[in-house]
PDB file of C-alpha atoms in Angstrom:
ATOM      1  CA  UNK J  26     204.093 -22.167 104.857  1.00  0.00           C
ATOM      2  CA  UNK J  27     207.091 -22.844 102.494  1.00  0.00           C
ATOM      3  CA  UNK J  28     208.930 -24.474 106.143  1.00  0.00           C
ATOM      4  CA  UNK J  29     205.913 -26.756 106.813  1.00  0.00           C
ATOM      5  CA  UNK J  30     205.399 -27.985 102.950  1.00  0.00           C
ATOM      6  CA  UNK J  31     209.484 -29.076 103.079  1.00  0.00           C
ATOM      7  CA  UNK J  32     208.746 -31.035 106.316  1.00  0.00           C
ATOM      8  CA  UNK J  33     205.375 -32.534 104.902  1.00  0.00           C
ATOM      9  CA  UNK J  34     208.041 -33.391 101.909  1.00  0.00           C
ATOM     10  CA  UNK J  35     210.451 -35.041 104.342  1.00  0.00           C
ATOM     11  CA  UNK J  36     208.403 -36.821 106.251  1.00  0.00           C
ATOM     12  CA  UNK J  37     206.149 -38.239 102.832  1.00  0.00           C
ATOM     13  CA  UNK J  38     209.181 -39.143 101.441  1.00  0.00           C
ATOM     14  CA  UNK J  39     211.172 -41.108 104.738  1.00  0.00           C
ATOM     15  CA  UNK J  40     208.224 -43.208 105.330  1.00  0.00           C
ATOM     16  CA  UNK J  41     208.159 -44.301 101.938  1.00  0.00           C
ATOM     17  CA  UNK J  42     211.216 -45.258 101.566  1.00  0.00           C
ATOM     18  CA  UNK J  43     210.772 -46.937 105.785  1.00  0.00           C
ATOM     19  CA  UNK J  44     208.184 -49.250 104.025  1.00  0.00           C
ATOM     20  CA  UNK J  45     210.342 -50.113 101.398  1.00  0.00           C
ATOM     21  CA  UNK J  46     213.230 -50.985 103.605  1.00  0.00           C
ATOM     22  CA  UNK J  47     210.557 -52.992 105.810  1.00  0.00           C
ATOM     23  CA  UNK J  48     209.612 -55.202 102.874  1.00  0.00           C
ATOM     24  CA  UNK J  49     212.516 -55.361 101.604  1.00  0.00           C
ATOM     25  CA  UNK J  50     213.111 -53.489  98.610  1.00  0.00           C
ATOM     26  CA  UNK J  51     215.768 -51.136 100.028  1.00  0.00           C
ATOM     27  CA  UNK J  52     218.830 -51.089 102.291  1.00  0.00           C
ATOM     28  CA  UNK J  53     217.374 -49.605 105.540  1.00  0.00           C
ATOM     29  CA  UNK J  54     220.585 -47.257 106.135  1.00  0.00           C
ATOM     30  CA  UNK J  55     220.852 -46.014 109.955  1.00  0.00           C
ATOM     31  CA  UNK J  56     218.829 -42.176 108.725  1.00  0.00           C
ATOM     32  CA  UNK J  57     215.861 -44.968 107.873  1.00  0.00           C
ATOM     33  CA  UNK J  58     216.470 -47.133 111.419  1.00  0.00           C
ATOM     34  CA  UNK J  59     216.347 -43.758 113.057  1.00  0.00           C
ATOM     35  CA  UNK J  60     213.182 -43.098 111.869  1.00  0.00           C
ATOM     36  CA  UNK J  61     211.793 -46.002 112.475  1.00  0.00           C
ATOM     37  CA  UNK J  62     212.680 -46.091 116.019  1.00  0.00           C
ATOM     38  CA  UNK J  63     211.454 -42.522 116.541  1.00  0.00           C
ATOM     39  CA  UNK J  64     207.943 -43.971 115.330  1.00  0.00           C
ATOM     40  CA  UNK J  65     207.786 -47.291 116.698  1.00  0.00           C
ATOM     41  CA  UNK J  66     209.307 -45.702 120.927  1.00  0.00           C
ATOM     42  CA  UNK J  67     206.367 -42.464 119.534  1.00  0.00           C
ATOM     43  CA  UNK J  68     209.570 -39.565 119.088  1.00  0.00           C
ATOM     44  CA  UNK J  69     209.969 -37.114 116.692  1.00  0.00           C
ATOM     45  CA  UNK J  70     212.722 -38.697 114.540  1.00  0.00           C
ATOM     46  CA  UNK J  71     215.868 -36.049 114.359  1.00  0.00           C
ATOM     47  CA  UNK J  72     215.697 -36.131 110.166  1.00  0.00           C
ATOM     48  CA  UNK J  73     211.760 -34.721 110.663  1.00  0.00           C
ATOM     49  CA  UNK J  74     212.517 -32.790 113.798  1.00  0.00           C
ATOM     50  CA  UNK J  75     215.242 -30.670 112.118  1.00  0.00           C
ATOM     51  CA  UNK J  76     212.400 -29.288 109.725  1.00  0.00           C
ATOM     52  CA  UNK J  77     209.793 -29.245 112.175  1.00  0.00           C
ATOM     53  CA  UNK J  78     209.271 -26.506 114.731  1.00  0.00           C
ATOM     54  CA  UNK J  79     210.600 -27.074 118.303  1.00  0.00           C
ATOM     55  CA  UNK J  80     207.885 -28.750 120.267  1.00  0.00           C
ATOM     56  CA  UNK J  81     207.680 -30.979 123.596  1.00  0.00           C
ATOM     57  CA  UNK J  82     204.729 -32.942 122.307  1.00  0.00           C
ATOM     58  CA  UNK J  83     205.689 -36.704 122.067  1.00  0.00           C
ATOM     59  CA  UNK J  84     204.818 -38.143 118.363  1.00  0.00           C
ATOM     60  CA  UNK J  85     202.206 -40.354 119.616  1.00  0.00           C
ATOM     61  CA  UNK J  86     200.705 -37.164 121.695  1.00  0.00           C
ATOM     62  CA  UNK J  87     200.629 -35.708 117.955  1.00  0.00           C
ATOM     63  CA  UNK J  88     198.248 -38.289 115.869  1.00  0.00           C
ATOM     64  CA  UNK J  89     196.252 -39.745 118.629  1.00  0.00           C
ATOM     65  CA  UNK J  90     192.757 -38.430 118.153  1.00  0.00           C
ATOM     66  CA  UNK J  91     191.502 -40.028 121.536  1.00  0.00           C
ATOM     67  CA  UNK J  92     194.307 -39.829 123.676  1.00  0.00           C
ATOM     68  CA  UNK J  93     195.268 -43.635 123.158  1.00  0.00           C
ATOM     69  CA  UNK J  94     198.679 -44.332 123.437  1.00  0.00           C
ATOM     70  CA  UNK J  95     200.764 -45.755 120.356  1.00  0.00           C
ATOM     71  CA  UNK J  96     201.907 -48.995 121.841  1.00  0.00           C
ATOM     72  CA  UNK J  97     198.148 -49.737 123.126  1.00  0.00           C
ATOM     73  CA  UNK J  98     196.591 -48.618 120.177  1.00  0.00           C
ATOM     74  CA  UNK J  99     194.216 -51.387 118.270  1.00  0.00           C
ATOM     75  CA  UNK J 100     190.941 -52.088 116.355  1.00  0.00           C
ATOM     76  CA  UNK J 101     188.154 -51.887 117.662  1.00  0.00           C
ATOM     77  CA  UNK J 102     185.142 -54.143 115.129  1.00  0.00           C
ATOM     78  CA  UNK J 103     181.388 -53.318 115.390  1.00  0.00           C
ATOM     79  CA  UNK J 104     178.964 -55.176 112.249  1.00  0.00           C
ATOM     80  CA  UNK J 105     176.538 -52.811 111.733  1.00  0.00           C
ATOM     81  CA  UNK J 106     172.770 -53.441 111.318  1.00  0.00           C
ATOM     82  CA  UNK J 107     172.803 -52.289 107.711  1.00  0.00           C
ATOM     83  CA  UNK J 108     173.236 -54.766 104.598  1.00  0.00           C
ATOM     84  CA  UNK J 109     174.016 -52.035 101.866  1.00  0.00           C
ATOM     85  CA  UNK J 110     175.984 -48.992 101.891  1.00  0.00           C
ATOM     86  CA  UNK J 111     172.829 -47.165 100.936  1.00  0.00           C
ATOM     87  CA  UNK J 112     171.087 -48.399 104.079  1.00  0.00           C
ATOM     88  CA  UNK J 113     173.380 -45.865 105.938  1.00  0.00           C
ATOM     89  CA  UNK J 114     172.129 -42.410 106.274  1.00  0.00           C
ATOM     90  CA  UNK J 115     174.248 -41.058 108.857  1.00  0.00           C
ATOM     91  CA  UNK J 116     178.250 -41.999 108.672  1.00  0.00           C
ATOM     92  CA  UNK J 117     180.094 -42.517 111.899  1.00  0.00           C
ATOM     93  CA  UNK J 118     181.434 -39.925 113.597  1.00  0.00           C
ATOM     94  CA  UNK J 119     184.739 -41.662 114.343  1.00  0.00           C
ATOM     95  CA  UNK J 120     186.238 -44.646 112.599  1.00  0.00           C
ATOM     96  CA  UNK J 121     185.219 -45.747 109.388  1.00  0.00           C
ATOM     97  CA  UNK J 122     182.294 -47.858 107.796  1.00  0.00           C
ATOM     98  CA  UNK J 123     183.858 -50.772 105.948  1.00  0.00           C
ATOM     99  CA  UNK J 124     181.721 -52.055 102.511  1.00  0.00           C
ATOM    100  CA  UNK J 125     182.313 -54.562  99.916  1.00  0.00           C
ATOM    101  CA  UNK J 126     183.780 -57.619 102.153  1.00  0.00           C
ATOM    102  CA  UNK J 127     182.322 -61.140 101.003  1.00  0.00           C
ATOM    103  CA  UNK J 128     182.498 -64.207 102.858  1.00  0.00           C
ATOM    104  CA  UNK J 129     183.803 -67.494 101.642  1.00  0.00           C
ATOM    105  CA  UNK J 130     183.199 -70.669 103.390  1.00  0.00           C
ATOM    106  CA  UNK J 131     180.469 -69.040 105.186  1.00  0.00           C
ATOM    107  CA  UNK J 132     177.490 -66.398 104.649  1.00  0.00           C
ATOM    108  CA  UNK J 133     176.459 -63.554 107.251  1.00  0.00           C
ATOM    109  CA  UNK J 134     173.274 -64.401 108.362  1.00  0.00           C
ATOM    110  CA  UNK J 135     171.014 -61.069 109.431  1.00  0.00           C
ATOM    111  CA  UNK J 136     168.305 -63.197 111.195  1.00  0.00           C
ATOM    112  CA  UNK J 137     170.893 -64.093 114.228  1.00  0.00           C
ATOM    113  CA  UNK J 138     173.320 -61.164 113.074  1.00  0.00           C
ATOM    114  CA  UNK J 139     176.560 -63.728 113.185  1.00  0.00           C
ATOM    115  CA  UNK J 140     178.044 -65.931 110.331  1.00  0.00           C
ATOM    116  CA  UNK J 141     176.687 -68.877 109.406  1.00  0.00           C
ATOM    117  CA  UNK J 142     176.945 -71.939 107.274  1.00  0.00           C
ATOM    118  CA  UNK J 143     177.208 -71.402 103.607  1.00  0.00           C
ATOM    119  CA  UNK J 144     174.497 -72.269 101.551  1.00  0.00           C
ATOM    120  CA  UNK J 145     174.558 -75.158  99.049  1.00  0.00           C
ATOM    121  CA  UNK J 146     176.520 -74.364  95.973  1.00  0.00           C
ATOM    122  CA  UNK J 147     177.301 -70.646  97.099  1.00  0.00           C
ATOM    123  CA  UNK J 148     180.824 -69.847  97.144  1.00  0.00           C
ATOM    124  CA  UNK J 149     180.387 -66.555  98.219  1.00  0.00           C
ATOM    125  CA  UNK J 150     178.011 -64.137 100.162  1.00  0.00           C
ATOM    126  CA  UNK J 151     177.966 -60.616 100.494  1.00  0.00           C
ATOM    127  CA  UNK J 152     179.097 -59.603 104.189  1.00  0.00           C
ATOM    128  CA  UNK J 153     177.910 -57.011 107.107  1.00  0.00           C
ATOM    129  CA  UNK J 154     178.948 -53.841 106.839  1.00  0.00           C
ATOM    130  CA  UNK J 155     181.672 -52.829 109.540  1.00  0.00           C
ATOM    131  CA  UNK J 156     182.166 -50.208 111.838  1.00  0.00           C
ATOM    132  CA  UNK J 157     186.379 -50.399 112.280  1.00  0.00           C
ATOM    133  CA  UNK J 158     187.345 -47.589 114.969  1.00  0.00           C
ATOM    134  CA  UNK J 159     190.422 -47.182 117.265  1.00  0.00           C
ATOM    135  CA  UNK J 160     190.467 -48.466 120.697  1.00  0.00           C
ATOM    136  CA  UNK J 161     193.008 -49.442 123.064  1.00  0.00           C
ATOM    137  CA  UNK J 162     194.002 -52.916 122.634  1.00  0.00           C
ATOM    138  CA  UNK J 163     192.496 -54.852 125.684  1.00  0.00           C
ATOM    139  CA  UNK J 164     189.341 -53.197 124.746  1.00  0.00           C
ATOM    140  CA  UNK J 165     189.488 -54.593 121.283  1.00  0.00           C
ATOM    141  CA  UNK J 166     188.162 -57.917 122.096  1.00  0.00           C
ATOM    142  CA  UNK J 167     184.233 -58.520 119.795  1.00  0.00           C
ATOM    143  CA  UNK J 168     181.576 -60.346 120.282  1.00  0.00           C
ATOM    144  CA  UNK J 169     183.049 -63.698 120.148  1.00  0.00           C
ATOM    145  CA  UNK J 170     183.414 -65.770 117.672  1.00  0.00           C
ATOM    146  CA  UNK J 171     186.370 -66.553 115.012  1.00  0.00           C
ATOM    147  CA  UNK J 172     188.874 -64.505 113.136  1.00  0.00           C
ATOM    148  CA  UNK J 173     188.153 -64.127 109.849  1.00  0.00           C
ATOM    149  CA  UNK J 174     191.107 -63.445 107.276  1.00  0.00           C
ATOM    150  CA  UNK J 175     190.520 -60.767 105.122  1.00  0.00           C
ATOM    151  CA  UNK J 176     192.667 -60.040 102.019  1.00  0.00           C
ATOM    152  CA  UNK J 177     192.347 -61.558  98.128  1.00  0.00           C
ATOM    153  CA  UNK J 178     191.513 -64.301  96.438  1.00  0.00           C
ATOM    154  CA  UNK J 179     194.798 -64.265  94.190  1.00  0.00           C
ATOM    155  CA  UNK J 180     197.084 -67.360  95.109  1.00  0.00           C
ATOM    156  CA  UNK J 181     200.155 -65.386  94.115  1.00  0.00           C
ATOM    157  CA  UNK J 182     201.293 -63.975  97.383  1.00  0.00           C
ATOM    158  CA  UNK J 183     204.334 -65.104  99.066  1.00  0.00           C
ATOM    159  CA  UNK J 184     204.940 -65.391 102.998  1.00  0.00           C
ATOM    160  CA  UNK J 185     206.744 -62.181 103.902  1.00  0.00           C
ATOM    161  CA  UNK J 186     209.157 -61.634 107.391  1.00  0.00           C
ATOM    162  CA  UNK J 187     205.744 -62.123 109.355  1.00  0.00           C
ATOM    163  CA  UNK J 188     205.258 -65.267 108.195  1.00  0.00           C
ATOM    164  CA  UNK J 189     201.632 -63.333 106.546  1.00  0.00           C
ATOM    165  CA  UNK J 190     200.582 -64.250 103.175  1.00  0.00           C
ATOM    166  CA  UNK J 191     200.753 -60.895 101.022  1.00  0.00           C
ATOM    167  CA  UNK J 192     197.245 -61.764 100.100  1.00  0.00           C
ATOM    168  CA  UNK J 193     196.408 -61.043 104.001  1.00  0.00           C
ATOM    169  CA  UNK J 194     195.513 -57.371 104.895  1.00  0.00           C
ATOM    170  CA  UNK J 195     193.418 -58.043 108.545  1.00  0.00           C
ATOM    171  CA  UNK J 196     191.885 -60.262 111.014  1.00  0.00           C
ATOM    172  CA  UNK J 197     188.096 -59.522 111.490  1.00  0.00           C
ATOM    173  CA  UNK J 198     186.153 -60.909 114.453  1.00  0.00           C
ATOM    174  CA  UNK J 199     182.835 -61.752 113.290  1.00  0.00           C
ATOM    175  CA  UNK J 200     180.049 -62.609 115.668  1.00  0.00           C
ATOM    176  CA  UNK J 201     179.641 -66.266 115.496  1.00  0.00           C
ATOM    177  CA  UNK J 202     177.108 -68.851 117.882  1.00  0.00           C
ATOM    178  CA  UNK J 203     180.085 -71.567 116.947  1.00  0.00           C
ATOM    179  CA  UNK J 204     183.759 -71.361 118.588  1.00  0.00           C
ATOM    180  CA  UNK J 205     186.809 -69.651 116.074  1.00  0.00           C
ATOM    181  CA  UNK J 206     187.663 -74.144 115.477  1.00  0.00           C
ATOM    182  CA  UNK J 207     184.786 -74.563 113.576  1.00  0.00           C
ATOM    183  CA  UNK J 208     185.495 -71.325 110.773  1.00  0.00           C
ATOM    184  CA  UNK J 209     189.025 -71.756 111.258  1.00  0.00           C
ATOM    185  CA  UNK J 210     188.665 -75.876 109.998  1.00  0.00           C
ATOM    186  CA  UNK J 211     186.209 -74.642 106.986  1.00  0.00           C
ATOM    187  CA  UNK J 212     188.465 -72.132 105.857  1.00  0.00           C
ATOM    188  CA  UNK J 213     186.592 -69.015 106.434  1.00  0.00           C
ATOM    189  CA  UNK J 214     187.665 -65.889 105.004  1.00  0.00           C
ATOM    190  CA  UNK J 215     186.987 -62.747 103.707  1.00  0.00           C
ATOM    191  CA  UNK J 216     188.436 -61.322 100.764  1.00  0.00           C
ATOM    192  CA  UNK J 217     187.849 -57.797  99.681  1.00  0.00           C
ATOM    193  CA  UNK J 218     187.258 -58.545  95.820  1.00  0.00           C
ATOM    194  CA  UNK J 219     186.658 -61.146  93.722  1.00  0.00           C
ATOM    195  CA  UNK J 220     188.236 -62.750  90.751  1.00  0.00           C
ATOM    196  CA  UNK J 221     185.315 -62.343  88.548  1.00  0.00           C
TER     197      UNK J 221
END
């Protein structure tokens, strides 16, 4: 037990200091590249394997629940029926149920179950409730309709190496009757709190 709490340790502790590097904050050294090779080509890296036990088991064949492969792996988007988090009475039994998104430049309209225009003087609505699951990435594809940003309404972020806002966390495909133009040209997005 005391082996696999020292490799827990390691591995906590390299991937913090991999996201750090990523953004910026540290010099990624070549232990750090290593690692992030090993995770990115789905190997044990040789700083987690020299704590780990000896296995054949590639790391992707390790953390894939449904047998997806690393590089295909993607998000899979489902809006759910329900309006309120205590409409569910059953959770998911994969993925997760995601609450508490608003829409701004838009509402979510549960008549035709897509986004539609805002109404006068609203700034934001309240949006669906979203069942986000793995998938494999051609399969990811929704029901149509636009991307919707999701992240915060703060204006402090900065672009970062990906060209991203820091403000942006996802892209959410909404179901829409209009193309992605349309909620792309009224600025649709969805942030996950708001300033008030």
């Amino acid at each position: 037990m005391i082996r696999f709490n020292r490799l827990i340790q390691v591995i906590l502790a390299s991937l913090v200091k991999v996201q750090k590097s990523i953004r910026g904050l540290v010099v990624m050294n070549a232990e750090l590249e290593e690692v992030a090779r090993g995770i990115l080509s789905s190997r044990v890296p040789a700083m987690w394997a020299g704590r780990s036990y000896p296995s054949l088991k590639s790391l992707g064949a390790r953390s894939s629940q449904n047998s997806i492969p690393i590089d295909e792996l993607g998000l899979k988007y489902e809006v759910t029926p329900h309006r309120s988090a205590s409409d569910v009475v059953v959770p998911p039994g994969d993925g997760v149920l995601i609450t508490g998104l608003f829409l701004e430049g838009a509402r979510w309209s549960q008549d035709s179950h897509s986004i539609a225009e805002s109404a006068s003087k609203v700034l934001y609505d309240l949006g669906p409730i979203i069942w986000l699951r793995s998938a494999r990435q051609h399969q990811q594809a929704g029901h149509g309709g636009g991307g919707t940003p999701g992240g915060t309404t703060a204006r402090r972020g900065v672009l970062s190496i990906t060209g991203h806002s820091t403000n942006y966390v996802i892209c959410v495909r909404l179901p829409s009757d209009r193309p992605e133009k349309h909620w792309i040209l009224r600025g649709v997005a969805a942030p996950l709190q708001l300033d008030d």
